[in-house]
Coordinates of C-alpha atoms and ligand atoms in Angstrom, one line a residue:
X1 CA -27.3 -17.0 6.8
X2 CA -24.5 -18.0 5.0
X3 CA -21.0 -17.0 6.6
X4 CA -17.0 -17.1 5.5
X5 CA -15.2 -19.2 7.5
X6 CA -11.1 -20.1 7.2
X7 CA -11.1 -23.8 7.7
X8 CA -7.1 -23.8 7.4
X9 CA -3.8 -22.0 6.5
X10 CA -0.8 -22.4 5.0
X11 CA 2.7 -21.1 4.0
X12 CA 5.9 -21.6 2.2
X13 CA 9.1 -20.2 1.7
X14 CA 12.1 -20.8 -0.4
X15 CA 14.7 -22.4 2.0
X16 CA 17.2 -20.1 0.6
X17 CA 17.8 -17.4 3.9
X18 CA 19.0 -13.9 2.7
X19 CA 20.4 -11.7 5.9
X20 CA 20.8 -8.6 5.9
X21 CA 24.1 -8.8 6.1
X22 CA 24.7 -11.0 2.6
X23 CA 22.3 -7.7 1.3
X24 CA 25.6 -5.9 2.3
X25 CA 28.2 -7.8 0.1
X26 CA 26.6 -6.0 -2.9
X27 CA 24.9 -2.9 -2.4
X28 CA 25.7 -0.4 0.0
X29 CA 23.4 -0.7 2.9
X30 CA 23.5 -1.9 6.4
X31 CA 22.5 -4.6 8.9
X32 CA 21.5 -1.3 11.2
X33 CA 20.0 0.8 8.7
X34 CA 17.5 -1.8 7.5
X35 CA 16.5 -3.3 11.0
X36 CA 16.4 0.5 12.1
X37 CA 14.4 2.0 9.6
X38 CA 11.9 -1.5 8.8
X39 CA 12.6 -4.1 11.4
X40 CA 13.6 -6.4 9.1
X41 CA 16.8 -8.8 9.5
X42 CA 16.5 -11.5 6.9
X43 CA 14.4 -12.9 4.2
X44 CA 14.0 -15.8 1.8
X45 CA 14.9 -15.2 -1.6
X46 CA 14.5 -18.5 -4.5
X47 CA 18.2 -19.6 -5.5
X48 CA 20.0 -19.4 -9.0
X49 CA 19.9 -23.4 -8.8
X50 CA 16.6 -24.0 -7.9
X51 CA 14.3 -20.7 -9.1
X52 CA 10.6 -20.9 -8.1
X53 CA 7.6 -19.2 -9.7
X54 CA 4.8 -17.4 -7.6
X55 CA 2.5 -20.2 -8.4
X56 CA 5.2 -22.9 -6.8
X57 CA 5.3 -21.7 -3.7
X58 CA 1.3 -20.9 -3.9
X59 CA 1.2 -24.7 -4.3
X60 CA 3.3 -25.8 -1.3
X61 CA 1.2 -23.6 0.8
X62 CA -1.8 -24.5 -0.8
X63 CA -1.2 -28.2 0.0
X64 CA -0.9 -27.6 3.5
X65 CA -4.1 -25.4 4.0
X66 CA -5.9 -28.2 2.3
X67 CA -4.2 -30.6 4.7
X68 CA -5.2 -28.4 7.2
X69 CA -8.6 -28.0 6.0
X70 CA -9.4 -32.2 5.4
X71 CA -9.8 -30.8 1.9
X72 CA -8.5 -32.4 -1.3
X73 CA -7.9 -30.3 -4.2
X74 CA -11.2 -31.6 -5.8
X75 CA -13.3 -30.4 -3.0
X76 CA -12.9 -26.4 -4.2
X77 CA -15.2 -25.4 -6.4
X78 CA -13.1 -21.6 -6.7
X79 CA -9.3 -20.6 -6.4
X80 CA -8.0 -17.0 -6.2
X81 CA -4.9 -16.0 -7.0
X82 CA -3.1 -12.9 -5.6
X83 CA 0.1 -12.0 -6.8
X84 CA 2.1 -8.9 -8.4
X85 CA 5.1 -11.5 -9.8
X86 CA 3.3 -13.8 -11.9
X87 CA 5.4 -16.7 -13.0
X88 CA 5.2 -15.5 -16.6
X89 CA 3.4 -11.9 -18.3
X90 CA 0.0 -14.9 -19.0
X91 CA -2.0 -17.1 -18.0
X92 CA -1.8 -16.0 -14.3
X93 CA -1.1 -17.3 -11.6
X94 CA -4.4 -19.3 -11.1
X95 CA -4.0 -21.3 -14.2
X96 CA -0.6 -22.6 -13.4
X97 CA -1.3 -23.8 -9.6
X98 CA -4.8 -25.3 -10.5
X99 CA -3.1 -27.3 -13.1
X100 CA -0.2 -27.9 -10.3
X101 CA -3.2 -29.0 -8.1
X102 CA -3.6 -31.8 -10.5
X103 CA -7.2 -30.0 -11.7
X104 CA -8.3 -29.3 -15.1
X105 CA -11.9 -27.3 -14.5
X106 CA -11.8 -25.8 -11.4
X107 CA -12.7 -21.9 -11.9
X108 CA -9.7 -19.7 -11.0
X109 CA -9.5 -15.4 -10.8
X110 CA -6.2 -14.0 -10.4
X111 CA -5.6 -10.6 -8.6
X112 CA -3.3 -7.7 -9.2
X113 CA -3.5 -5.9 -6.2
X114 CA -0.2 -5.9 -4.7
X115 CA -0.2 -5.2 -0.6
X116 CA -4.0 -6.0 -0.2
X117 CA -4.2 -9.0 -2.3
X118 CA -5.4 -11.0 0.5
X119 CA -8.3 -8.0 1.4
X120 CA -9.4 -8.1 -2.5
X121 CA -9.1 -11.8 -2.7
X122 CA -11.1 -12.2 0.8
X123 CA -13.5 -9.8 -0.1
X124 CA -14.2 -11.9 -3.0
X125 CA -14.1 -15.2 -2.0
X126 CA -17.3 -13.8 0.3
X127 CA -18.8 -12.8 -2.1
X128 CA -18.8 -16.0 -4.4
X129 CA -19.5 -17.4 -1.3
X130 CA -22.6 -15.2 -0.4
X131 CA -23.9 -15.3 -3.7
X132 CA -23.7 -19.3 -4.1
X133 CA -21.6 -19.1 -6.9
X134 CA -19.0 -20.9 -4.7
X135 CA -18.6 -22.9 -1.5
X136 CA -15.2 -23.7 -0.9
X137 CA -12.7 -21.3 -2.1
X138 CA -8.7 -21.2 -2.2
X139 CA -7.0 -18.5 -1.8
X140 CA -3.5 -18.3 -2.2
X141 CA -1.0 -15.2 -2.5
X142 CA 2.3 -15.8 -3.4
X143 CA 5.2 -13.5 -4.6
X144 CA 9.0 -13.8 -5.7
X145 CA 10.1 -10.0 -5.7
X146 CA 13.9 -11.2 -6.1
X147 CA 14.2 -12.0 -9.2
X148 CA 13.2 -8.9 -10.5
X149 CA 15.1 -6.6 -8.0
X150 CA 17.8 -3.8 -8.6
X151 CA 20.0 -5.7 -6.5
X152 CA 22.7 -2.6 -7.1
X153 CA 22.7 0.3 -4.6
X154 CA 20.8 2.3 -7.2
X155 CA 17.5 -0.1 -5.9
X156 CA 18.5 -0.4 -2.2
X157 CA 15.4 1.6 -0.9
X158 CA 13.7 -1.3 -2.4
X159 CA 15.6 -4.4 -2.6
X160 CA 16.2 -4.9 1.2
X161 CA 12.3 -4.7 1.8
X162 CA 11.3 -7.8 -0.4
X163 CA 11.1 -10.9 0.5
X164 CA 9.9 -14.1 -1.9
X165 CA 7.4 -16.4 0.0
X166 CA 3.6 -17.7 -0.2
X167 CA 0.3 -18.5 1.9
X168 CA -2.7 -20.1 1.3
X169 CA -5.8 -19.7 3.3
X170 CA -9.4 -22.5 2.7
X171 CA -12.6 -20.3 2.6
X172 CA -16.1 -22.5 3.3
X173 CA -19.4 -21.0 3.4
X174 CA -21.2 -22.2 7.1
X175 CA -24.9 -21.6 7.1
X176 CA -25.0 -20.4 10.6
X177 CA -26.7 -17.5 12.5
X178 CA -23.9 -16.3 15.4
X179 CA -22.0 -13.3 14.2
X180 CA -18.5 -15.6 13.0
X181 CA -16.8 -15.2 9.7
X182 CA -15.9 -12.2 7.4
X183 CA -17.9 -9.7 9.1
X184 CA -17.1 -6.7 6.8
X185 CA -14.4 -5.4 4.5
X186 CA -13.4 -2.5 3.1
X187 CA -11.4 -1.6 -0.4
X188 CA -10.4 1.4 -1.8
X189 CA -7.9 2.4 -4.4
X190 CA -6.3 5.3 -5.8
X191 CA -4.8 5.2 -9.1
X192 CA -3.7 8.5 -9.3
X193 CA -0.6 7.9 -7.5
X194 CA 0.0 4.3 -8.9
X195 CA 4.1 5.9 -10.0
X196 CA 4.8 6.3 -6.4
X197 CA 5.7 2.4 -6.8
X198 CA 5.8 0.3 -10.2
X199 CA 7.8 -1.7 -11.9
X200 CA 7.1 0.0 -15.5
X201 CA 8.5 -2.5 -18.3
X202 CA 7.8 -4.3 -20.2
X203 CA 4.7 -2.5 -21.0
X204 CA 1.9 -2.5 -23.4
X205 CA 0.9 0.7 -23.2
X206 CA 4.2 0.9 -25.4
X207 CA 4.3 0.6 -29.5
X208 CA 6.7 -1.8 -29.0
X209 CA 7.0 -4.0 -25.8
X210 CA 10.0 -5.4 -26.4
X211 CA 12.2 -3.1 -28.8
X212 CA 14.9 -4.5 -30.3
X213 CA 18.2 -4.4 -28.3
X214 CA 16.4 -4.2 -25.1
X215 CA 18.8 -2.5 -22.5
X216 CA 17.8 -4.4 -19.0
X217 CA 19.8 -2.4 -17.1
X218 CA 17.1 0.2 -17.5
X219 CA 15.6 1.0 -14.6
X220 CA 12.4 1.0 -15.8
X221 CA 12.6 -2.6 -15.7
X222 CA 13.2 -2.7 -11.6
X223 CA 10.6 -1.6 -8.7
X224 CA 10.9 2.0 -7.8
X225 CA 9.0 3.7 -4.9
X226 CA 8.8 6.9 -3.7
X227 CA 9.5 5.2 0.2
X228 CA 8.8 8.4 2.3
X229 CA 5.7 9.3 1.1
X230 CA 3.8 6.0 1.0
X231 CA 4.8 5.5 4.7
X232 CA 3.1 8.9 5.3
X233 CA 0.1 7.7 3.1
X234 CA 0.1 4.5 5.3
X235 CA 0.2 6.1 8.9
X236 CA -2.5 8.1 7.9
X237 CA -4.5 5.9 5.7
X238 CA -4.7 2.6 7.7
X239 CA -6.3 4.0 10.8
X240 CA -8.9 6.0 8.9
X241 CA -9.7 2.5 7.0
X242 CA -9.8 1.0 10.3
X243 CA -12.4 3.0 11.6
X244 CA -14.5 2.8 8.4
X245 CA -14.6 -1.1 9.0
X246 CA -14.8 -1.1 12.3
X247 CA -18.0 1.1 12.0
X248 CA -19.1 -1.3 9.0
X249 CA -18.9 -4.1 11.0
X250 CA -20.5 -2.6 14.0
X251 CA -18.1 -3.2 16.8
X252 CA -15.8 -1.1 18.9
X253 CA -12.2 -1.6 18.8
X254 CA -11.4 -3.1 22.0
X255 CA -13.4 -5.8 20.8
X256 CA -10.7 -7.0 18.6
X257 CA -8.2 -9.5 20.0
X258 CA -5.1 -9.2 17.4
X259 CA -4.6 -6.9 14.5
X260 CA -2.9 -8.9 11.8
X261 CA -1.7 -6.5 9.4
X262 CA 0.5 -6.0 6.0
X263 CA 3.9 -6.8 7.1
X264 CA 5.8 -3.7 5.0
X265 CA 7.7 -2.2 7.4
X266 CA 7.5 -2.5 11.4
X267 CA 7.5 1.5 11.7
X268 CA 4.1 1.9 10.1
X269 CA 2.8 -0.7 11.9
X270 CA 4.0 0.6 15.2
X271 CA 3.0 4.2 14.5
X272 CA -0.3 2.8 13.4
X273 CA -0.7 1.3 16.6
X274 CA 0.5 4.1 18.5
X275 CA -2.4 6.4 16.8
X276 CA -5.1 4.1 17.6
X277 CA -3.2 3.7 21.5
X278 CA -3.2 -0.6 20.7
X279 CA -0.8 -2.3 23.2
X280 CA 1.8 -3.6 21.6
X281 CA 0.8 -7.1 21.8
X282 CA -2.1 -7.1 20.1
X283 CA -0.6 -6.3 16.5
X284 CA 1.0 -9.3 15.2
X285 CA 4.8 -8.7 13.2
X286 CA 6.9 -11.3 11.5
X287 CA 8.7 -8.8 8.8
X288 CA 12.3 -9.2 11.2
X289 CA 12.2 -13.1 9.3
X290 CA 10.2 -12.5 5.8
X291 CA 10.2 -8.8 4.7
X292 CA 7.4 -7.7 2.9
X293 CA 6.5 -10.6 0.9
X294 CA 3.1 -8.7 -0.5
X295 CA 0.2 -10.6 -1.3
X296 CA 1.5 -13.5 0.7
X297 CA 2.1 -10.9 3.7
X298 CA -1.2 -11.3 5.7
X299 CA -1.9 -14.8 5.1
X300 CA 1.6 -15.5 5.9
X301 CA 0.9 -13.7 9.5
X302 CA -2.0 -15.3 10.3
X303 CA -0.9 -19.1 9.7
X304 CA 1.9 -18.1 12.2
X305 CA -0.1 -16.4 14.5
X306 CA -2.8 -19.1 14.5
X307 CA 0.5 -21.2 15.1
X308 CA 1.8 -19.4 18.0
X309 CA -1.4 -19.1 19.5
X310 CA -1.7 -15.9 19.4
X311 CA -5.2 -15.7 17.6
X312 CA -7.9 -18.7 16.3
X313 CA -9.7 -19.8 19.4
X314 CA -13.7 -19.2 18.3
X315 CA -15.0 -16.4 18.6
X316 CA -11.9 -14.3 18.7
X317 CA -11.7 -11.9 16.3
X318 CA -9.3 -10.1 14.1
X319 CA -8.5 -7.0 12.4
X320 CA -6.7 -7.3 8.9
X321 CA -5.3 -3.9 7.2
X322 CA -2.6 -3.3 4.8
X323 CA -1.9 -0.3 2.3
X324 CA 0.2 -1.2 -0.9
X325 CA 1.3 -0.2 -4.9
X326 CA -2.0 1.2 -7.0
X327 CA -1.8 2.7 -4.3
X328 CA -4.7 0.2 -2.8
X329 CA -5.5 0.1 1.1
X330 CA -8.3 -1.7 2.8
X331 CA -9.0 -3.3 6.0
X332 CA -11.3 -6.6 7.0
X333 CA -12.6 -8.1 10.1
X334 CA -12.9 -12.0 10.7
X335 CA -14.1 -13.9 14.1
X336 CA -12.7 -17.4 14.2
X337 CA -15.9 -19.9 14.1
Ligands
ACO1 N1 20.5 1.2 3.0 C1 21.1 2.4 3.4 N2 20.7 3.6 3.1 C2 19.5 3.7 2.4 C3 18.8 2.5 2.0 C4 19.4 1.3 2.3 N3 18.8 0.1 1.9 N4 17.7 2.9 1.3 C5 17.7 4.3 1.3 N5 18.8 4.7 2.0 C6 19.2 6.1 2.3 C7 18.6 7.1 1.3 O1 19.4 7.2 0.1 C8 18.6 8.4 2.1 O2 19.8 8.9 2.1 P1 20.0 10.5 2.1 O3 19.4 11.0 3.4 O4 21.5 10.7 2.1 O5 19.3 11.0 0.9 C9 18.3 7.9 3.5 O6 18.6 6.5 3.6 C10 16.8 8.1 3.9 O7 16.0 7.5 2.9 P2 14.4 7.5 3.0 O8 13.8 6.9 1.8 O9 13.9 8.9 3.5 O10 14.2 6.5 4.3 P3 12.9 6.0 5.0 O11 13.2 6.1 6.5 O12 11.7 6.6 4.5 O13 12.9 4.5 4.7 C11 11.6 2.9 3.4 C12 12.8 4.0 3.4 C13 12.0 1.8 4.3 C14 11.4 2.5 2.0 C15 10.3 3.6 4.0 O14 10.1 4.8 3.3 C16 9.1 2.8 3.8 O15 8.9 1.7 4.4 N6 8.1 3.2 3.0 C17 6.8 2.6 2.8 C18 6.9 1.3 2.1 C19 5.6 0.7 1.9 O16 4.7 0.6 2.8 N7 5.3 0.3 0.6 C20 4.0 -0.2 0.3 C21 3.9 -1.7 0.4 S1 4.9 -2.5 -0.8 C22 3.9 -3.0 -2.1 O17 2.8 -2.5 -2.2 C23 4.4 -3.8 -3.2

């Protein structure tokens, strides 16, 4: 039977380190209040002289999960693209690193689904995979939140959260009959509360996009999120998902070796571990050095805690769960081949 397996991983971010306390020079916030209430202490924001699109990150990473793989760019017969700061309004994201890449044919799919990018994109690559529409599959997520930011304190619930980065993980279907690979996944999404954080302009749902005399201090044209009750959403959400796939997948809970989930802030994941009783040291966090850098968020984790050797040894197996804008929330489970 045909499995997903990661052959390699990657990330990238822009070398341009944003602490908490820079955040401080213009908004009013503070170094305590943001490691307090998120964990976080710095993140990597692109710079005015060098800016960076989503896809140009996804490419550095890309290049190393490829190295990582033995792959060459040629080899993938699929690339997803997960993002929710596309370089430009169209082509996505997909277009513009294939052609990065150096490829001019190579299928590509881009996904809008914010926090759980990776889960979608995943979820997908297995099934191209399964299905034999695809072998080897990229996927890449990638954001830069900063640029579009409400860097004044009007947007500081927001702004301090963000961080720019991207991660790239290889996908190859292994005919093979031990129990490795994507073992299940599980989506969901509920639209109805997709206000309690959006960026809402430009938008076509409008007569006119782009009316004359745009005024871009709108705040319609910055993130907003209704902070207090997504993490209440989250805490309860992500365990009930995690039951749900841990059922799908048919294993218990102390079978799983790490939990490597969406890096949004380090309360929800502690208060998510605190619910299901995890030890600390099996969930994995990195948000005190990147922030919540979305779509890139999980993949990001992983390639470090594959790194630290935390996780990746066959037949260990993770647990991959993240809740995000749409509102979307999901969970996965993968054992290393
Ligand atoms: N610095 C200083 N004070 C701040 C800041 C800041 N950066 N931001 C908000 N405050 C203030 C508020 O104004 C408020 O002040 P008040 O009590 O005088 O009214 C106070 O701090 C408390 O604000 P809350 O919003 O209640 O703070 P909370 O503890 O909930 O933390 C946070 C805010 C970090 C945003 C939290 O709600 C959170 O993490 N929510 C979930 C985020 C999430 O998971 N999003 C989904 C993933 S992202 C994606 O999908 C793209």
């Amino acid at each position: 039977m045909i499995k997903s397996i990661i052959r390699g991983t990657g990330k990238f971010v822009p070398p341009n380190l944003v602490t908490n306390q820079d955040l401080e020079k213009f908004m009013d916030t503070s170094d305590e209040w943001i490691q307090k209430r998120t964990g976080i202490k710095q993140r990597y924001w692109i710079s005015e002289d060098s800016p960076m699109g989503a896809s140009d990150l996804g490419f550095e990473a890309a290049k190393q999960a490829l190295d990582a793989a033995g792959w060459t760019a040629e080899d993938l017969d699929f690339i997803i693209f997960a993002t929710l700061s596309p370089d430009i309004m169209f082509p996505g994201g997909g277009c513009l690193l294939a052609a990065k890449l150096g490829l001019n044919s190579t299928p590509t799919l881009d996904i809008r689904q914010q926090c759980t990018g990776f889960l979608y994109g995943f979820a997908t690559a297995d099934a191209y995979i399964k299905s034999g529409l695809a072998k080897k599959v990229l996927l890449v997520g990638g954001e830069v939140h900063s640029s579009g930011l409400d860097k004044s304190t009007r947007g500081r619930d927001v702004t301090v959260i963000f961080g720019d980065g991207a991660a790239a993980t290889c996908i190859e279907g292994v005919d093979n009959e031990e129990r490795v690979g994507l073992l299940a996944s599980v989506l969901h999404t509920d639209g109805n509360y997709a206000a309690s954080l959006m960026t809402e302009l430009p938008a076509s749902n409008l007569f006119n996009r782009n009316p004359p005399g745009l005024p871009l201090d709108d705040p319609r044209y910055f993130p907003v999120m209704d902070g207090p009750s997504i993490f209440k959403k989250a805490v309860r959400l992500l365990p009930k998902v995690t039951h749900e796939v841990l059922e799908k997948a048919g294993i218990k809970l102390d079978q799983i070796d790490l939990v490597v989930p969406h890096q949004a802030n380090k309360r929800i994941n502690q208060a998510f571990g605190q619910f299901l009783k995890l030890e600390d040291d099996k969930i994995f966090h990195n948000i005190e050095k990147y922030g919540n850098t979305t779509a890139a968020s999980i993949p990001l984790a992983l390639h470090e805690a594959i790194e630290q050797g935390r996780t990746g040894k066959s037949g260990e197996t993770v647990l991959f769960v993240a809740l995000g804008a749409g509102l979307t929330w999901g969970a996965a489970i993968y054992r290393f081949f």
